[in-house]
Coordinates of C-alpha atoms and ligand atoms in Angstrom, one line a residue:
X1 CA -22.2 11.4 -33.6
X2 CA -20.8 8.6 -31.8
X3 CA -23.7 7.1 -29.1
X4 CA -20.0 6.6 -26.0
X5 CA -17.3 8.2 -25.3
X6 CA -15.6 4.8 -25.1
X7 CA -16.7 1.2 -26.4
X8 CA -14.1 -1.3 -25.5
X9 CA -15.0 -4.7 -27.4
X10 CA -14.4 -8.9 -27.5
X11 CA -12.8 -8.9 -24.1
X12 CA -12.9 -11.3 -21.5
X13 CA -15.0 -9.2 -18.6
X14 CA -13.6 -10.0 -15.5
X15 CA -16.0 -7.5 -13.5
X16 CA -14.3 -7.7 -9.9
X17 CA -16.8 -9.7 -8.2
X18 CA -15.3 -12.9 -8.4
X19 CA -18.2 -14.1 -10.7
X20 CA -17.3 -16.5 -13.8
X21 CA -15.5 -14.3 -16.7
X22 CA -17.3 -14.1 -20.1
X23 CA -17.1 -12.3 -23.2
X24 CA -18.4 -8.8 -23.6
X25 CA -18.2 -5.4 -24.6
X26 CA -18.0 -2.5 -22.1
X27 CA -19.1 1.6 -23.1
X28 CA -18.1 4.7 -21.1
X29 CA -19.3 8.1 -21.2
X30 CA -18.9 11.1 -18.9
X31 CA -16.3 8.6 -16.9
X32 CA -18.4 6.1 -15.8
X33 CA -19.3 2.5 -17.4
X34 CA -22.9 2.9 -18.7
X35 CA -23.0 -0.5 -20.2
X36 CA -22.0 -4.1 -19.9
X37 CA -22.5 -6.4 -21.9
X38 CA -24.3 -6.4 -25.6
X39 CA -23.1 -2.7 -27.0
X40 CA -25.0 -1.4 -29.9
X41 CA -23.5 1.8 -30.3
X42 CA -20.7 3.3 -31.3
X43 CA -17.5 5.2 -29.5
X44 CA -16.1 7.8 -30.1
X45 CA -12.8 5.6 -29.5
X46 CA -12.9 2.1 -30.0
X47 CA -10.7 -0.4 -28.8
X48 CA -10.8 -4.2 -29.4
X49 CA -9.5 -6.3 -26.3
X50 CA -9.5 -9.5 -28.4
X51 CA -8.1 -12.2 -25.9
X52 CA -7.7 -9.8 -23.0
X53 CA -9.2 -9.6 -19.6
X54 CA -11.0 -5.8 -18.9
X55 CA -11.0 -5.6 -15.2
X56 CA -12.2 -2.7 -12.9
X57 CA -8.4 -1.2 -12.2
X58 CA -6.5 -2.4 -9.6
X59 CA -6.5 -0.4 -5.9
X60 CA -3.4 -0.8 -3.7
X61 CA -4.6 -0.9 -0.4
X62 CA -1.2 -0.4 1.0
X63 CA 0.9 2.2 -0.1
X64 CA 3.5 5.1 1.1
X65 CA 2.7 7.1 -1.8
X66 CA 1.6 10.3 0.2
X67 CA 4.0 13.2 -0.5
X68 CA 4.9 10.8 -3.9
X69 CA 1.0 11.9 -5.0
X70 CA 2.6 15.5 -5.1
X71 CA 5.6 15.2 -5.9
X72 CA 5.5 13.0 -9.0
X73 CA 1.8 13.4 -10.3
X74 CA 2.4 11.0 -12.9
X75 CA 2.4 8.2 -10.4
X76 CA 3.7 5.8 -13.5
X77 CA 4.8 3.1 -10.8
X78 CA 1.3 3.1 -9.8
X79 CA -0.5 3.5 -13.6
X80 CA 1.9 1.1 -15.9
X81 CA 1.1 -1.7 -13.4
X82 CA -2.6 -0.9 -13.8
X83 CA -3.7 0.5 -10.0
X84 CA -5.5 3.1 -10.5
X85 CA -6.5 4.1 -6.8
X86 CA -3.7 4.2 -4.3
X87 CA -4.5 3.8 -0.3
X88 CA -2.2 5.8 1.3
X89 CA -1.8 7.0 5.0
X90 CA -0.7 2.8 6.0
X91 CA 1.4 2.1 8.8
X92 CA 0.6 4.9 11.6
X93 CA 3.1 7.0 8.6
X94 CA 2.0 9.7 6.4
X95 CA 1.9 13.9 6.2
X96 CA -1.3 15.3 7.5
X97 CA -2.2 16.4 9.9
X98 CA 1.5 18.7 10.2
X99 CA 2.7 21.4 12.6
X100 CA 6.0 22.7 12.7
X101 CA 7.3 19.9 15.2
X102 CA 6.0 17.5 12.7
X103 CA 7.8 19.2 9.7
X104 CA 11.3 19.0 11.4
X105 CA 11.0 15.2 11.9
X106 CA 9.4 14.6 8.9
X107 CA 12.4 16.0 6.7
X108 CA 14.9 14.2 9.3
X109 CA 13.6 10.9 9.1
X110 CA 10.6 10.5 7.0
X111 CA 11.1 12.0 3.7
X112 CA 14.6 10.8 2.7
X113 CA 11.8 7.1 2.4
X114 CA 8.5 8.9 1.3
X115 CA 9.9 11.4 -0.6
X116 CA 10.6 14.7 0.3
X117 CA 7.8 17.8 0.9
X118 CA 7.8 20.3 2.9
X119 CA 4.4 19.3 4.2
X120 CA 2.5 23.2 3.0
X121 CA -0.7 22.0 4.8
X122 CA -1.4 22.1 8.8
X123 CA -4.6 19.5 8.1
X124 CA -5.9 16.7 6.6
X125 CA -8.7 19.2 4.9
X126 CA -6.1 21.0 3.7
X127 CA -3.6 18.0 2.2
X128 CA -6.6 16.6 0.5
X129 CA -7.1 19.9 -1.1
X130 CA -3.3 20.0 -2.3
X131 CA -3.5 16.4 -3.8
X132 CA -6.6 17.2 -5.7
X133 CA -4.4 20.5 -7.0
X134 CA -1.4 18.3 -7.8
X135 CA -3.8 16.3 -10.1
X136 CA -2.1 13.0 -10.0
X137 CA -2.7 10.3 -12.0
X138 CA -4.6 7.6 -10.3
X139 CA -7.4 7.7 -7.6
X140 CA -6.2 8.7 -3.5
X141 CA -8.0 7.6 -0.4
X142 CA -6.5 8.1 2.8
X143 CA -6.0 7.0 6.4
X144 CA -5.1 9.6 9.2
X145 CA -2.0 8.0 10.5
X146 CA -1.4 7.7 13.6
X147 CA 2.5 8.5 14.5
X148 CA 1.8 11.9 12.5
X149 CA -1.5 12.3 15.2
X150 CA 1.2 11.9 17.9
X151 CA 4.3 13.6 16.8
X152 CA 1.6 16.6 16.4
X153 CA 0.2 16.1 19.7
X154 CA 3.1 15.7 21.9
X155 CA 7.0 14.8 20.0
X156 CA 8.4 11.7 20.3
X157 CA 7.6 11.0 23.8
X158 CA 7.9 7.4 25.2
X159 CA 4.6 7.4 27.4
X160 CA 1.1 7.4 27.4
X161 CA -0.3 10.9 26.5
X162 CA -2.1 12.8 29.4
X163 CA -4.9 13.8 28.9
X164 CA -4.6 17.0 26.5
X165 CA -2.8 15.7 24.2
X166 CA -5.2 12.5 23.9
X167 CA -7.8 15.3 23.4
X168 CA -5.5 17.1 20.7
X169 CA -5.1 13.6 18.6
X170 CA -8.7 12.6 18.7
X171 CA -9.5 16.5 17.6
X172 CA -7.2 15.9 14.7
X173 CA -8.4 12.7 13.7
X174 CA -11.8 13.7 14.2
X175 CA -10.7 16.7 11.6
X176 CA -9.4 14.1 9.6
X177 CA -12.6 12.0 9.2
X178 CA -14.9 15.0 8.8
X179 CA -12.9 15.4 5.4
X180 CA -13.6 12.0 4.0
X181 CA -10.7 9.8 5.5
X182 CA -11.1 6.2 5.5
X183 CA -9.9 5.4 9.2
X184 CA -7.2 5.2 11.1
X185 CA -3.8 4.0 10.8
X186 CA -1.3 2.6 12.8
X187 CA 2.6 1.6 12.7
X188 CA 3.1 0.1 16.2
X189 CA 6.8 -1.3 15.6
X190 CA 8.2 2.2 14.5
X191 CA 8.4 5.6 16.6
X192 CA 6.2 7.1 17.7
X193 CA 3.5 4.6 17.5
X194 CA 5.2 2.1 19.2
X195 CA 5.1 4.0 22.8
X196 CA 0.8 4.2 22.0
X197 CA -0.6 1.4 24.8
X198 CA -3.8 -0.4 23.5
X199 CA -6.3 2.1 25.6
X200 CA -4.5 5.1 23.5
X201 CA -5.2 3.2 20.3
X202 CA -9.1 2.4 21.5
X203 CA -9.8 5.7 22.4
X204 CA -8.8 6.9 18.9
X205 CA -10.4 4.2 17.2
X206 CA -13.4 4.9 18.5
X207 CA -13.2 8.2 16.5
X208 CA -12.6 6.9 13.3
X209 CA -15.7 4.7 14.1
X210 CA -18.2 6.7 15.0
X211 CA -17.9 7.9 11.2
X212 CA -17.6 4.5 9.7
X213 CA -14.2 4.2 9.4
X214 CA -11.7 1.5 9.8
X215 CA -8.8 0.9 11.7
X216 CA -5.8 -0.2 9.7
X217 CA -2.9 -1.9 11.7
X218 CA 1.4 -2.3 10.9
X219 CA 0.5 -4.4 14.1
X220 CA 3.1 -4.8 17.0
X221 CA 5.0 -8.0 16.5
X222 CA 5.5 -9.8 12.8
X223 CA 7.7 -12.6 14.4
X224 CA 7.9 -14.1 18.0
X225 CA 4.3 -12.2 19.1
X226 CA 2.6 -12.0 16.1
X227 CA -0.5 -14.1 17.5
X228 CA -0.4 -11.5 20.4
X229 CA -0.5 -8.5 17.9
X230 CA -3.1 -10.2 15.9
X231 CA -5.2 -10.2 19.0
X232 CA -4.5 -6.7 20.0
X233 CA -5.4 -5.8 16.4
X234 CA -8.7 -7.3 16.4
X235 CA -9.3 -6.7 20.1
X236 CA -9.1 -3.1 19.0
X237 CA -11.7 -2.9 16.5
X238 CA -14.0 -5.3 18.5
X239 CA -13.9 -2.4 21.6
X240 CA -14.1 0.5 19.4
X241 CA -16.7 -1.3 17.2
X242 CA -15.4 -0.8 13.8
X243 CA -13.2 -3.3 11.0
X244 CA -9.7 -4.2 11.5
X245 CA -7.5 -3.8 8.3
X246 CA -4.1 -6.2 9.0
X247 CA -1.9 -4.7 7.1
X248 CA 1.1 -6.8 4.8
X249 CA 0.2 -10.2 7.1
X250 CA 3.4 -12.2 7.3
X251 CA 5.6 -14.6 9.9
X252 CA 8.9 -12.7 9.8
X253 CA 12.3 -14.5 10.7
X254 CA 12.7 -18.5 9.7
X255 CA 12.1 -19.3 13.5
X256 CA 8.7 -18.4 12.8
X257 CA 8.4 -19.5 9.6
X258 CA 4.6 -21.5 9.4
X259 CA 3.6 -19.2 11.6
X260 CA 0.3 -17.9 9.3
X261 CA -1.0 -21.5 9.8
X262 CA -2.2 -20.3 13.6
X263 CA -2.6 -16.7 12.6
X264 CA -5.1 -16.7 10.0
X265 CA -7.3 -19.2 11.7
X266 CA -7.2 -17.1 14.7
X267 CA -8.9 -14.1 12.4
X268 CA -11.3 -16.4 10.7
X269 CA -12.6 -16.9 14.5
X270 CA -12.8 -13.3 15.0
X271 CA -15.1 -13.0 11.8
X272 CA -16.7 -16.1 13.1
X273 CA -18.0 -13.6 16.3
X274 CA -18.7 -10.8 14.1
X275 CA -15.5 -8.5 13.8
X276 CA -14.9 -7.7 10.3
X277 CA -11.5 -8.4 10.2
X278 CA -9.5 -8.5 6.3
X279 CA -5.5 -8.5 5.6
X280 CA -3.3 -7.4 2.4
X281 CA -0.2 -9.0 1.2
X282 CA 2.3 -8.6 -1.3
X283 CA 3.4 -11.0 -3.6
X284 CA 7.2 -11.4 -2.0
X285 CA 9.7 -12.9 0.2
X286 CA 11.2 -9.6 1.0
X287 CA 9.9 -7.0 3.3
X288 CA 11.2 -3.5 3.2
X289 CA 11.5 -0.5 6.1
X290 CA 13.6 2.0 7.3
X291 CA 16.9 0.3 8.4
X292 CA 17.3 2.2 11.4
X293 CA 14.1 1.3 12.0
X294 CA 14.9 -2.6 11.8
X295 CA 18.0 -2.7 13.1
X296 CA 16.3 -1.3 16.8
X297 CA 13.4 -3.4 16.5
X298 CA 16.1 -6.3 17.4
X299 CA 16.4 -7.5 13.7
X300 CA 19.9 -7.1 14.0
X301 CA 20.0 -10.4 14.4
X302 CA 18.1 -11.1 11.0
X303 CA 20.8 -9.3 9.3
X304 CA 23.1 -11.8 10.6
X305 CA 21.2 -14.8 8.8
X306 CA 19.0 -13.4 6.5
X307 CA 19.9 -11.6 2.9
X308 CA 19.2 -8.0 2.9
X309 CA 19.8 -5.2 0.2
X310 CA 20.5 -1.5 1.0
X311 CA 17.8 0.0 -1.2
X312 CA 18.5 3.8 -0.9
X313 CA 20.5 6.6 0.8
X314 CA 21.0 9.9 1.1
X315 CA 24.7 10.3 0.3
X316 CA 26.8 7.4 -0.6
X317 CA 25.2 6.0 -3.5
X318 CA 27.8 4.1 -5.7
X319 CA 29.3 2.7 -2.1
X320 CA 25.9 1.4 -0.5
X321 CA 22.7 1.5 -2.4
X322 CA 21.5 -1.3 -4.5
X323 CA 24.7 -3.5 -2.5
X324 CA 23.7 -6.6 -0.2
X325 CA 24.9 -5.9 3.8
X326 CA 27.1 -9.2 3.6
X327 CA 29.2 -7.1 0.7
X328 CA 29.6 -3.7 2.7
X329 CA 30.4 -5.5 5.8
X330 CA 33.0 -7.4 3.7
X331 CA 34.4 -4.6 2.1
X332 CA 34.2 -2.6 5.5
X333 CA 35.7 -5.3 6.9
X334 CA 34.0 -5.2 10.0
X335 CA 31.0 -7.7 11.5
X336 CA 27.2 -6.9 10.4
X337 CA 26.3 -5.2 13.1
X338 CA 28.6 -2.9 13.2
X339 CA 28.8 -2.5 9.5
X340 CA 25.0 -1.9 9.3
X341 CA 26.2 1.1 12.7
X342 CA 28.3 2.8 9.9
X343 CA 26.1 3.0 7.2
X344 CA 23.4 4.4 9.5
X345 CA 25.5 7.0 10.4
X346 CA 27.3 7.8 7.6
X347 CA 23.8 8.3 6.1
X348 CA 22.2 9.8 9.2
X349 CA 19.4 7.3 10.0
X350 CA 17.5 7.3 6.6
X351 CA 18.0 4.5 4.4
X352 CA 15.5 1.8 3.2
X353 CA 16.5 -1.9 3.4
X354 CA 15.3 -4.4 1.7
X355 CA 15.3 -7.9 3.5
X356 CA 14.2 -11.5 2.9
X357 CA 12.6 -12.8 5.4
X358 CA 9.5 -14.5 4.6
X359 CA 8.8 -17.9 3.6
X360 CA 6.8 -18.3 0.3
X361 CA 5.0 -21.3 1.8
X362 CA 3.5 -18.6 4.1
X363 CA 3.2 -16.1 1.5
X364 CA 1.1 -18.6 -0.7
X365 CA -0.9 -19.1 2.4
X366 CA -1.8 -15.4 2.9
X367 CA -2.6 -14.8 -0.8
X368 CA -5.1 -18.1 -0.8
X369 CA -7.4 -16.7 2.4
X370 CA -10.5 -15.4 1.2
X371 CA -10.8 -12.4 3.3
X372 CA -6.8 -11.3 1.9
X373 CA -6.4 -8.3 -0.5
X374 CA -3.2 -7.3 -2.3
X375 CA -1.0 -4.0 -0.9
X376 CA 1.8 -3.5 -2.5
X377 CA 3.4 -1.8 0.5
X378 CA 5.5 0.1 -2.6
X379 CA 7.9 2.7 -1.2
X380 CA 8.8 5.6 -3.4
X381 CA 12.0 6.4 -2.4
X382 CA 15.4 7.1 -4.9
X383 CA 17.9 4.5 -5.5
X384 CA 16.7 1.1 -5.8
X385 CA 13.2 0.6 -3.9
X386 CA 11.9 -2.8 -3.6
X387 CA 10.0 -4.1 -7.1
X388 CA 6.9 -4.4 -5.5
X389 CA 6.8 -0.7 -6.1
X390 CA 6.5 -1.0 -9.7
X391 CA 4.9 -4.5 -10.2
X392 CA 3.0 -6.1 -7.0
X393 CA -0.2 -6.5 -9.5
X394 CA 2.0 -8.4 -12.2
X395 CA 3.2 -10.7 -9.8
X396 CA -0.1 -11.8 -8.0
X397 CA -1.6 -12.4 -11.4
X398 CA 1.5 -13.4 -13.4
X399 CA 2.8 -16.1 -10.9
X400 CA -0.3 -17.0 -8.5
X401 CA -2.9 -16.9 -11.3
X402 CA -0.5 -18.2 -14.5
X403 CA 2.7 -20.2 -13.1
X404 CA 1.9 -21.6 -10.0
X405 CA -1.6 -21.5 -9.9
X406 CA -3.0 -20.6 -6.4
X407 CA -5.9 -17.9 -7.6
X408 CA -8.6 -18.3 -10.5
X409 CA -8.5 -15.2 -12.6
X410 CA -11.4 -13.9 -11.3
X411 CA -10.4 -14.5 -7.7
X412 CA -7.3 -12.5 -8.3
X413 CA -9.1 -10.1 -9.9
X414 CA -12.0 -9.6 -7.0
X415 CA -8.5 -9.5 -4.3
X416 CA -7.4 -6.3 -6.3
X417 CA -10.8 -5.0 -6.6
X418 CA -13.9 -5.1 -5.3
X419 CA -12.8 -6.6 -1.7
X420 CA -10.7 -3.4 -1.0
X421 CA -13.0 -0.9 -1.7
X422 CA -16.1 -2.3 0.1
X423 CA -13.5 -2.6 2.8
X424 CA -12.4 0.8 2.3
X425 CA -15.1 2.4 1.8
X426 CA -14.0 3.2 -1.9
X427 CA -17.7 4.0 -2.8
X428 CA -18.6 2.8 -7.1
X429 CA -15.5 1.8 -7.7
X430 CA -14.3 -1.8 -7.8
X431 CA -16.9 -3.3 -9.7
X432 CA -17.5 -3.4 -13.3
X433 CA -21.4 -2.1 -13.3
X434 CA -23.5 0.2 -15.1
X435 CA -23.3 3.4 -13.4
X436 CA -20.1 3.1 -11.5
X437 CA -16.7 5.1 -12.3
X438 CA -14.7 3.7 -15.4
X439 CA -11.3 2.9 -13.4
X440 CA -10.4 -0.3 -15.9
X441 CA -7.8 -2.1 -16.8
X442 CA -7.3 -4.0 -20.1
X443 CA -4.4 -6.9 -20.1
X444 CA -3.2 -10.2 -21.4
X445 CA -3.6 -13.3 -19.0
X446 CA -1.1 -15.0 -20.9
X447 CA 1.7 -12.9 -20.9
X448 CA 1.0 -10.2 -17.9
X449 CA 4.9 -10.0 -15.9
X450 CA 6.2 -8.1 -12.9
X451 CA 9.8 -7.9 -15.0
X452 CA 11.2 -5.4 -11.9
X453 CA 13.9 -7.1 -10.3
X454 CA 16.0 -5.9 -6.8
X455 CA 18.6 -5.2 -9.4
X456 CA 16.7 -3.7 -11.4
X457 CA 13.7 -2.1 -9.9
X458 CA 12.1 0.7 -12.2
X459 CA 10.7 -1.2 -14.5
X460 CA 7.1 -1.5 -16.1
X461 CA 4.9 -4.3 -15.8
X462 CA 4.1 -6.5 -19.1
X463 CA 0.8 -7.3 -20.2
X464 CA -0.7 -4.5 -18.9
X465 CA -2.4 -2.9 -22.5
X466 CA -4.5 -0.3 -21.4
X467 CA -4.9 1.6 -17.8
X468 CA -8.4 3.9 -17.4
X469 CA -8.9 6.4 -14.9
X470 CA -12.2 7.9 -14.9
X471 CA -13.2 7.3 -18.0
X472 CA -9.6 8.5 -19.5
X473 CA -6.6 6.6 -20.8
X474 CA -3.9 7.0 -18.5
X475 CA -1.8 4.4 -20.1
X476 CA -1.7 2.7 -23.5
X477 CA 0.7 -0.4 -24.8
X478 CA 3.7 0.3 -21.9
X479 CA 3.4 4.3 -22.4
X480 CA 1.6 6.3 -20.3
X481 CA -0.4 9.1 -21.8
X482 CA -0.6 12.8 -20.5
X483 CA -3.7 12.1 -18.5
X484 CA -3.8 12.9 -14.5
X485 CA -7.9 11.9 -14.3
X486 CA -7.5 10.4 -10.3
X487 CA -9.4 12.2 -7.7
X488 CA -9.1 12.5 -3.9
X489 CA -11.4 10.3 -2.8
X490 CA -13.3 10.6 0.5
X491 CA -15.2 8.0 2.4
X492 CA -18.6 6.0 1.3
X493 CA -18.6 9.0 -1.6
X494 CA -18.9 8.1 -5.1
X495 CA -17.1 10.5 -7.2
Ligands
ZN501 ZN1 4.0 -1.4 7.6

């Protein structure tokens, strides 16, 4: 009779804190740690993590994995790079709540980038219920997105909502929250959340509040107004009276390059009054969206200066995807602009771009704040998504811990951690500690890698050994096991 279920020995305990690293040994049973530390007993399985760090596992704070949850239970993009709880719901963007309205411009515009579904739920009760049917791999927690509130509430109108229909959203977030959502989202460069005026997002904030929840913010400008839309951001959470998630923090365009040097000190003044106010990153230069999406939002002038990739379309794979816009507006023979016109009509509005414009002197910046988590802001589309799909954890620790260090271990460790889920309201997870749930991940400081490239996106991290999700081994040595353990998790609950 062995005294665990799992005893995971001579690793380096990295417990998500932040606290010093030291040797130890780690038991499970029943899917949560029950001991850290000295281990007498035996496991039923042992392992020996001999020069490895054991970590709580990783939680992506920013993801568009919210049909992908369904659709492809295995998550693998999400296991092999050791998350093992996915935040989805980011960017005002997602699937619940869903009428009929909703469904049609879902498929139309949405899906061909999150992944197609037919969205078989009307609410956020009922979507919850299908990803704890689906069974997917890793861990789910959820913000009600606001564009979905709105398309549901009144289309794609460009105005303030009367009154009804203010009603109808704060009923459906309200729904939304009573089923364990985390807060409330928002995506205030793309339709429909870009037509929401500050009182519109107050009034719903105040919702997700009044159960604890945060507001998470795609805030209105990355470039030219970015100090402006960090102040609207945390202006919003100090009137509603809940924390302000900033979600993938960056100074987009190289005329605003340097940018993070007067944004971040402006949030560490709003923490100074008392708003809790935190921000994810990704470890990149490169951003990714919708194209049509960019190309409106005036970055049709980035395309003219800055590198971008066409990740993935609908019909014209060999002739677009994976292919910078300089080449197709080369072989088109026509200017960017109006090569970027064709593609979006030739592929009716729906594919991904990839484009680099960030400045890793920024980047660096974001990653060092103490109050900055990691997001991958992964999109699981086909063709060739963005590596930070498949190896955003890799990266932070591979290049800001190992090659250019920026990040002890441990601090790396807590960013991925323990920081998002007492920000999320991810309730014993997080933390390496008796009693909590045994979400771990086992890997080697020394040779952990994000090895996807743009070329070459879909491929698994190194260094990642072993991947635990509830107490079960999801992945093992670069192959992920059979085992779909996560669970739809809902707010301050420990499950
Ligand atoms: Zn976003």
């Amino acid at each position: 009779m062995a005294d665990y279920d799992l005893v995971i020995r001579h690793g380096l305990i990295v417990d998500g804190t932040g606290a010093p690293a030291r040797q130890g040994a780690l038991a499970v049973s029943d899917g949560r740690i029950v001991a850290v530390g000295a281990i007498d007993g035996r496991g039923e399985t042992e392992l020996d993590a001999e020069g490895h760090a054991v970590a709580p596992g990783f939680i992506d704070v920013h993801t568009h994995d919210d049909a992908a949850v369904i659709r492809d239970p295995r998550v693998d993009f999400k296991i092999m790079q050791g998350v093992t709880t996915d935040v989805v719901g980011n960017c005002g963007a997602g699937v619940a709540p869903a009428n009929d309205a909703f469904r049609a411009y879902y498929a139309a515009g949405m899906g061909p980038i999150l992944g197609e579904s037919d969205l078989p739920w009307s609410t956020t009760a009922e979507y919850f219920a299908a990803v704890e049917a689906a069974r997917p791999a890793c861990n789910v927690a959820a913000y009600v997105p606001h564009g979905v509130l709105r398309y549901n509430a009144m289309g794609g109108e460009r105005r303030p909502p009367g009154d009804a229909e203010l009603q109808r959203m704060r009923e459906q977030l309200d729904e939304g929250m009573r089923a364990g959502a985390i807060g409330l989202s928002t995506g205030l460069v793309y339709a429909p959340g870009a037509f929401a005026r500050t009182d519109e997002l107050v009034a719903l904030a105040k919702v997700a509040a009044s159960y604890g929840g945060i507001y998470g913010s795609h805030i209105r400008d990355e470039s030219a107004r970015l100090l402006e839309a960090v102040g609207e951001a945390i202006s919003i959470g100090e009137q509603a009276g809940c924390g302000v998630q900033i979600s993938h923090h960056k100074a987009a365009g190289a005329q605003y390059f340097g940018m993070t040097k007067q944004s971040l000190p402006l949030i560490a003044e709003a923490r100074a009054r008392g708003v809790d106010v935190t921000i994810d990153v990704y470890p990149y230069v490169a951003s990714s969206s919708s194209l049509a999406a960019m190309f409106r939002l005036g970055r049709g002038a980035a395309f003219e200066t800055a590198p971008a990739i066409i990740a993935s379309v609908k019909y014209n794979k060999e002739r677009y995807e994976g292919k910078y816009v300089r080449e197709i507006a080369a072989e088109l023979d026509l200017p960017i602009g109006e090569a970027i016109r064709k593609v979006l009509q030739d592929e009716e509005n729906t594919p991904s771009v990839i484009m680099f414009i960030m400045d890793e002197a920024d980047v660096r910046r974001v990653i060092a704040d103490d109050h900055a988590m990691i997001g991958s802001d992964g999109l699981p589309s086909e063709g060739k998504p963005h590596p930070r799909l498949y190896g955003t954890m890799a990266a932070v620790l591979e290049k800001y811990v190992r090659e250019e260090p920026l990040l002890a271990l441990e601090e790396a460790v807590r960013k991925m951690t323990s920081l998002p889920a007492g920000k999320h309201r991810i309730a014993g997870r997080g933390i390496l500690r008796e009693g909590w749930q045994a979400d771990l991940v086992i890997f080697d400081p020394a040779t952990v890698a994000d090895v996807a490239t743009y070329a070459e996106p879909r491929q698994y991290s190194r260094g990642i050994d072993y991947v635990i999700v509830n107490g079960e081994v999801a992945a093992e040595h670069g192959r992920q096991t059979g085992a779909r353990a996560g669970k739809m998790l809902r707010r301050g609950v420990a499950t």
